[in-house]
CSV table of C-alpha atoms in Angstrom, one decimal:
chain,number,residue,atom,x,y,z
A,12,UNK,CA,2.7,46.9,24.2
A,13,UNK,CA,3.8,50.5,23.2
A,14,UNK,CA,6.1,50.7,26.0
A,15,UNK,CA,7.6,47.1,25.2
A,16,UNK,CA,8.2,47.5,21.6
A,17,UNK,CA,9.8,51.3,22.4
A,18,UNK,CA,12.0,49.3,24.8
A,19,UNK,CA,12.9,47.0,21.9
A,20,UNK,CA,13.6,49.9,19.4
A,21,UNK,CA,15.7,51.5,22.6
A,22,UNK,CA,17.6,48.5,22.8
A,23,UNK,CA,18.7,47.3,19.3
A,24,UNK,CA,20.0,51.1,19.1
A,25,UNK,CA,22.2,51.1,21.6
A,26,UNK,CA,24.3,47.9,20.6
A,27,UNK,CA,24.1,48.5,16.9
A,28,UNK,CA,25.4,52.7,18.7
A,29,UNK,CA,28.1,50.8,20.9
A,30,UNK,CA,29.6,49.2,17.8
A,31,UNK,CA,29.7,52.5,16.2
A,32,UNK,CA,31.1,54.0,18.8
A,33,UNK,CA,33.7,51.8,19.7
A,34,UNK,CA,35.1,51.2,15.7
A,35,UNK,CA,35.0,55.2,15.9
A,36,UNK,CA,36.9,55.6,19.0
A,37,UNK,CA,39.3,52.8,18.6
A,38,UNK,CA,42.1,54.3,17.1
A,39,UNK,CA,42.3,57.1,19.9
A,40,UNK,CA,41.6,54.2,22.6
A,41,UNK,CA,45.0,52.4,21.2
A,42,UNK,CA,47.2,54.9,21.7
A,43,UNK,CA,46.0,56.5,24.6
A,44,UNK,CA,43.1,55.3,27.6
A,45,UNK,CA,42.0,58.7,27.8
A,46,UNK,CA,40.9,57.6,24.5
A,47,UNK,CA,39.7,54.9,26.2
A,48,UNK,CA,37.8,56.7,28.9
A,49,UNK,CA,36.2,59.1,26.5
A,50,UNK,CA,34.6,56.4,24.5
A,51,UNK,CA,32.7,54.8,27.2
A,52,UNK,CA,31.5,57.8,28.6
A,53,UNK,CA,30.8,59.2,25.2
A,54,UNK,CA,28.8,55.9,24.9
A,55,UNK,CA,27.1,56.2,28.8
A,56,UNK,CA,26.2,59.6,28.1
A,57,UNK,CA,24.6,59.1,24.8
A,58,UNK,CA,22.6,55.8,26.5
A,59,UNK,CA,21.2,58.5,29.1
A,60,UNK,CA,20.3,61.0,26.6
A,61,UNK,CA,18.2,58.2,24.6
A,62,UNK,CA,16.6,56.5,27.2
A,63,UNK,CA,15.1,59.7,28.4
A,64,UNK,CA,13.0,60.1,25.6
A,65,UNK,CA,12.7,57.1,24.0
A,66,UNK,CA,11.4,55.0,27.0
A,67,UNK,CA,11.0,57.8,29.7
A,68,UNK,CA,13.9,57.0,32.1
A,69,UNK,CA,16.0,59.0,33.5
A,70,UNK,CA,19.3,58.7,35.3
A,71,UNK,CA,20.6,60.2,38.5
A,72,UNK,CA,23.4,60.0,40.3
A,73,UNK,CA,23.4,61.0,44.2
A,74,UNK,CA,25.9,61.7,47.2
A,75,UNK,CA,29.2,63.2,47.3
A,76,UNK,CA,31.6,61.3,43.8
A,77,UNK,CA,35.0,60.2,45.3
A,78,UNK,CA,37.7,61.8,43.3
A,79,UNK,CA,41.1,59.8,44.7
A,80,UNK,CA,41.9,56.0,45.7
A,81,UNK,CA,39.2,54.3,47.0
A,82,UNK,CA,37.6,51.0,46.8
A,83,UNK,CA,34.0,51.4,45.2
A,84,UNK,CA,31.5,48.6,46.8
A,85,UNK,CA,28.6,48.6,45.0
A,86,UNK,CA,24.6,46.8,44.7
A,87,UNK,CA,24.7,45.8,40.6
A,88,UNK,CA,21.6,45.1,39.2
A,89,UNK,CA,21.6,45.6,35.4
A,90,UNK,CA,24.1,47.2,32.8
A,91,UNK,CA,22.3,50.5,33.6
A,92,UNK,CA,24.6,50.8,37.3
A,93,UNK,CA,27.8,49.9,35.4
A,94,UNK,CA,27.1,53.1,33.2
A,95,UNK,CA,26.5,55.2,36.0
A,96,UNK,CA,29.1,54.9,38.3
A,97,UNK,CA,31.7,54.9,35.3
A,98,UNK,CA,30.3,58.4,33.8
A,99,UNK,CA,30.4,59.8,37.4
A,100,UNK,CA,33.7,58.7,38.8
A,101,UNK,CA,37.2,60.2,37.5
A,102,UNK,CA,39.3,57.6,36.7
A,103,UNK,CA,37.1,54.4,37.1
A,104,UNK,CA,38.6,50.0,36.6
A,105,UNK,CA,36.3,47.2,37.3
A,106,UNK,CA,37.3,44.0,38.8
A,107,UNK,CA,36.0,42.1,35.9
A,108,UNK,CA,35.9,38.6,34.8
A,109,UNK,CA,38.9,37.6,32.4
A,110,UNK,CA,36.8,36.1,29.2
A,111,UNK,CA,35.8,39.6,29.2
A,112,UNK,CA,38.8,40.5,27.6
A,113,UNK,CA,38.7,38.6,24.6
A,114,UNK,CA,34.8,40.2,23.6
A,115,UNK,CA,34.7,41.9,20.8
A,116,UNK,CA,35.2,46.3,21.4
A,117,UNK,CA,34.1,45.7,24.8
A,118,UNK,CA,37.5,43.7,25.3
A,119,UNK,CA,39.5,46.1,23.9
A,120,UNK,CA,38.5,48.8,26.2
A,121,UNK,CA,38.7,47.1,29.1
A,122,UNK,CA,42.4,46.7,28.7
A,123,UNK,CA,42.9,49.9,28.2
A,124,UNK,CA,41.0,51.7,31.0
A,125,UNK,CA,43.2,48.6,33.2
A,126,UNK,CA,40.5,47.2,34.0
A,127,UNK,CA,41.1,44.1,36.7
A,128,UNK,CA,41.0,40.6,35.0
A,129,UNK,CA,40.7,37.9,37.6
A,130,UNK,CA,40.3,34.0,37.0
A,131,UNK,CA,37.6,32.1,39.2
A,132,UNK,CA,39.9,31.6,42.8
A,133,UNK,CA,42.6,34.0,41.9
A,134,UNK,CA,41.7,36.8,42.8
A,135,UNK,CA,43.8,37.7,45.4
A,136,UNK,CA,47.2,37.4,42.9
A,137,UNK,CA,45.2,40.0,40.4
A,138,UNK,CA,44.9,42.5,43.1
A,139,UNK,CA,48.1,41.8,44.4
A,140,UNK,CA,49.6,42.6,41.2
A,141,UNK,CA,47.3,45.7,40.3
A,142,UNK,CA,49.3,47.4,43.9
A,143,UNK,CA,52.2,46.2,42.5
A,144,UNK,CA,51.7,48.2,39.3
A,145,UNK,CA,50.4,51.4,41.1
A,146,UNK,CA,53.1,51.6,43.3
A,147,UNK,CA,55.9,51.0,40.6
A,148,UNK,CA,54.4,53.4,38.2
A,149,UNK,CA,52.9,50.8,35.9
A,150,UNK,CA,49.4,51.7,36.1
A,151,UNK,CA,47.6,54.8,37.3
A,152,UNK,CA,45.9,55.2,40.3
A,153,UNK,CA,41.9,55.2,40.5
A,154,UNK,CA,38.6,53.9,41.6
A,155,UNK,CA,38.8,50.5,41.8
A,156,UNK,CA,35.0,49.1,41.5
A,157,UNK,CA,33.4,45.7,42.9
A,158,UNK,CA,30.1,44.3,42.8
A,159,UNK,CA,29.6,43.0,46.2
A,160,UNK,CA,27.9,39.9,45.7
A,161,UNK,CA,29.2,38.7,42.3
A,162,UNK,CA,26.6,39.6,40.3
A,163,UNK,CA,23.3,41.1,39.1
A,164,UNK,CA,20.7,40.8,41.5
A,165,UNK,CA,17.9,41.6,40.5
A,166,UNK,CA,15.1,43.7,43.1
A,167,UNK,CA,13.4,41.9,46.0
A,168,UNK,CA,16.3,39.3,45.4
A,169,UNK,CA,18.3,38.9,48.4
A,170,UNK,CA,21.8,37.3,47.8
A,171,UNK,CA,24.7,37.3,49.8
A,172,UNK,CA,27.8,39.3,50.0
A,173,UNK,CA,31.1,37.5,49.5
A,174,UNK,CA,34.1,37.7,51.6
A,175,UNK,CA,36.4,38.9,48.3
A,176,UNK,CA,35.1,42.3,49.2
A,177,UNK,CA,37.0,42.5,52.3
A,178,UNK,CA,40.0,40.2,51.2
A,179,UNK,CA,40.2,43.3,48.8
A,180,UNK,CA,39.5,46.0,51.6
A,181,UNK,CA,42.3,44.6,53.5
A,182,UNK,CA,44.9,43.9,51.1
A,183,UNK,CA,44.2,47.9,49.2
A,184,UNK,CA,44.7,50.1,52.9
A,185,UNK,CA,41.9,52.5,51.6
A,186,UNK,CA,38.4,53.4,52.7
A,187,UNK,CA,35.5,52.0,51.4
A,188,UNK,CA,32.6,53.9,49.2
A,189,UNK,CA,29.5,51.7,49.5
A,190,UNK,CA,27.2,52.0,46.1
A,191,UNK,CA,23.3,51.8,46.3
A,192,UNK,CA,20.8,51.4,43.5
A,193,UNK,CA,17.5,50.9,42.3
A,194,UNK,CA,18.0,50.9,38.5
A,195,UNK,CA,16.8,47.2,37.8
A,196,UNK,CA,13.2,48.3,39.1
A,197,UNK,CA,13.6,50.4,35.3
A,198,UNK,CA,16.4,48.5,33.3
A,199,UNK,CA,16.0,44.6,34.4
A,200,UNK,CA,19.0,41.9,34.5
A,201,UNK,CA,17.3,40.3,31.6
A,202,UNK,CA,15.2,41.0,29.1
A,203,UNK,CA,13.7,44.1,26.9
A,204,UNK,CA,11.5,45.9,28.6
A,205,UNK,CA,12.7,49.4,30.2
A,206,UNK,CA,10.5,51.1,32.3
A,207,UNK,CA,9.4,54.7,32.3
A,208,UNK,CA,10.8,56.4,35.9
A,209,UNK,CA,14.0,57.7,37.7
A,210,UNK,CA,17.1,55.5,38.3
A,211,UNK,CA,19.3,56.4,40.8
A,212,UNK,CA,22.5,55.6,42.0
A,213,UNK,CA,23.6,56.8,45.0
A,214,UNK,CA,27.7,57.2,46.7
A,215,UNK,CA,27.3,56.7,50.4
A,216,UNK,CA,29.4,57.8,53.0
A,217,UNK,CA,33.0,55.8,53.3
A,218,UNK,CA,34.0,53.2,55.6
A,219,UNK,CA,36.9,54.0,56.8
A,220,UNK,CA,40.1,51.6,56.5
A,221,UNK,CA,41.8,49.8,59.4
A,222,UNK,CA,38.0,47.9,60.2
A,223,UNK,CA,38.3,44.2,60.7
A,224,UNK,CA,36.8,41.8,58.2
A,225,UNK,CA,33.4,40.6,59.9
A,226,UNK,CA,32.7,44.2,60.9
A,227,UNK,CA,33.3,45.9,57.6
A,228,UNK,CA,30.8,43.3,55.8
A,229,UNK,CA,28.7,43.6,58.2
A,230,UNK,CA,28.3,47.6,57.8
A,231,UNK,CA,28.9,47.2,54.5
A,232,UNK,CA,25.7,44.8,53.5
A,233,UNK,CA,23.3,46.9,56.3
A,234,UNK,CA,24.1,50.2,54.5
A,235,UNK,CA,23.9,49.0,51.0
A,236,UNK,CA,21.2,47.2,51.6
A,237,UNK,CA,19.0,49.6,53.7
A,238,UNK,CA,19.7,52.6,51.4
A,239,UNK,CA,19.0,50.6,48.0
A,240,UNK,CA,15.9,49.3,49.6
A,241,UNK,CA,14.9,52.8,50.0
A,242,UNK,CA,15.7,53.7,46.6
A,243,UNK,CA,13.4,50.7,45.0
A,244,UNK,CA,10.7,52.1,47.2
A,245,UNK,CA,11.0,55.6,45.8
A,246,UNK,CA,10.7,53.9,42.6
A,247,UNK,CA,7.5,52.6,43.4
A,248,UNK,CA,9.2,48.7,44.1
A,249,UNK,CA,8.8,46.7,47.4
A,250,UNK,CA,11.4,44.8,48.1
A,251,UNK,CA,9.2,42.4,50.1
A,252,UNK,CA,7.7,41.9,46.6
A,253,UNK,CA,4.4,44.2,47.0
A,254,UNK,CA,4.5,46.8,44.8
């Protein structure tokens, strides 16, 4: 019960602090998406900072960061991995669902860090366009981020993982970074309780480009999968549901 209604302190704080920080930032975010960038992290940052000692979890981040253009594949399980692998990248966009854009602060960001809006089936045209941009000098180069299988999934879940991360492998020409986690076995999909421990995400070595579709999911799921399994295990979760 203690550790519950900590958790529910934790998270009223944190919207009530991403409002804040978000009406403080704006005006820097509009002009500039350095502004932008500094806001969210500003905002990840002080999430780690609270979490630490308000419910007793901690966040780290493992393996070598990629610094230029590459396609980040990642396992998402809760907000928590979003946070994460935006704090540690450089110059991080996320292929992100459109009605995103018209949320309240979070909307407003988004189109500034350019951020990938895609409509359900048209995903291909988005990414299309997003090269287009890059190589004419509209938009800046980056990390371009994907979760795998579409969504959360939260641990012991086994979902699988959709051919629109190789339809995007193929069409960018770069390598692949694959992304485990084990943060949902702490900070769950759904509802308030965060749990005291170590979340971790981890960058993994690249695929290289050039691999053919079947192959590169293939290698892709087995190493996300495998490693993230690992990681709920060191976080005291079974993925075959014993803990």
């Amino acid at each position: 019960m203690i550790q519950y209604l900590r958790s529910l302190v934790f998270v009223l704080h944190i919207y009530v602090m991403m409002l804040v920080i978000g009406v403080v930032f704006a005006p820097y975010a509009i002009v500039s998406k350095n502004g932008a960038r500094a806001a969210c992290k500003t905002y990840s940052r002080y999430v780690f900072w609270s979490m630490r000692w308000m419910v007793g979890l901690k966040a780290e981040v493992r393996g070598e960061v990629p610094e230029g253009e590459v396609l980040i594949a990642s396992k998402h399980q809760s907000f928590l991995d979003i946070m994460m692998i935006f704090t540690a990248l450089p110059s991080a966009k996320f292929i992100m669902k459109r009605s995103i854009l018209w949320t309240p602060i979070i909307g407003l960001y988004a189109k500034r860090l350019e951020c990938v809006p895609v409509d359900r089936g048209k995903r291909g045209a988005a990414i299309a366009k997003m090269v287009r941009d890059v190589e004419a000098g509209r938009a800046s180069p980056g990390q371009l981020i994907i979760y795998s299988q579409g969504t959360r999934v939260a641990p012991g879940t086994k979902a699988p993982y959709k051919v629109g991360t190789a339809v995007l492998y193929e069409q960018l020409g770069q390598p692949c970074v694959p992304v485990a986690t084990n943060v949902g076995v702490f900070w769950p999909r759904t509802g308030i309780m965060r749990k005291p421990g170590t979340a971790i995400v981890e960058f993994l070595p690249a695929l290289e480009e050039g691999l053919d579709r079947d192959t590169f999911l293939s290698r892709l799921e087995d190493t996300v999968e495998e490693r993230s399994d690992a990681l709920m295990r060191e976080g005291g979760f079974e993925p075959n549901g014993v803990h």
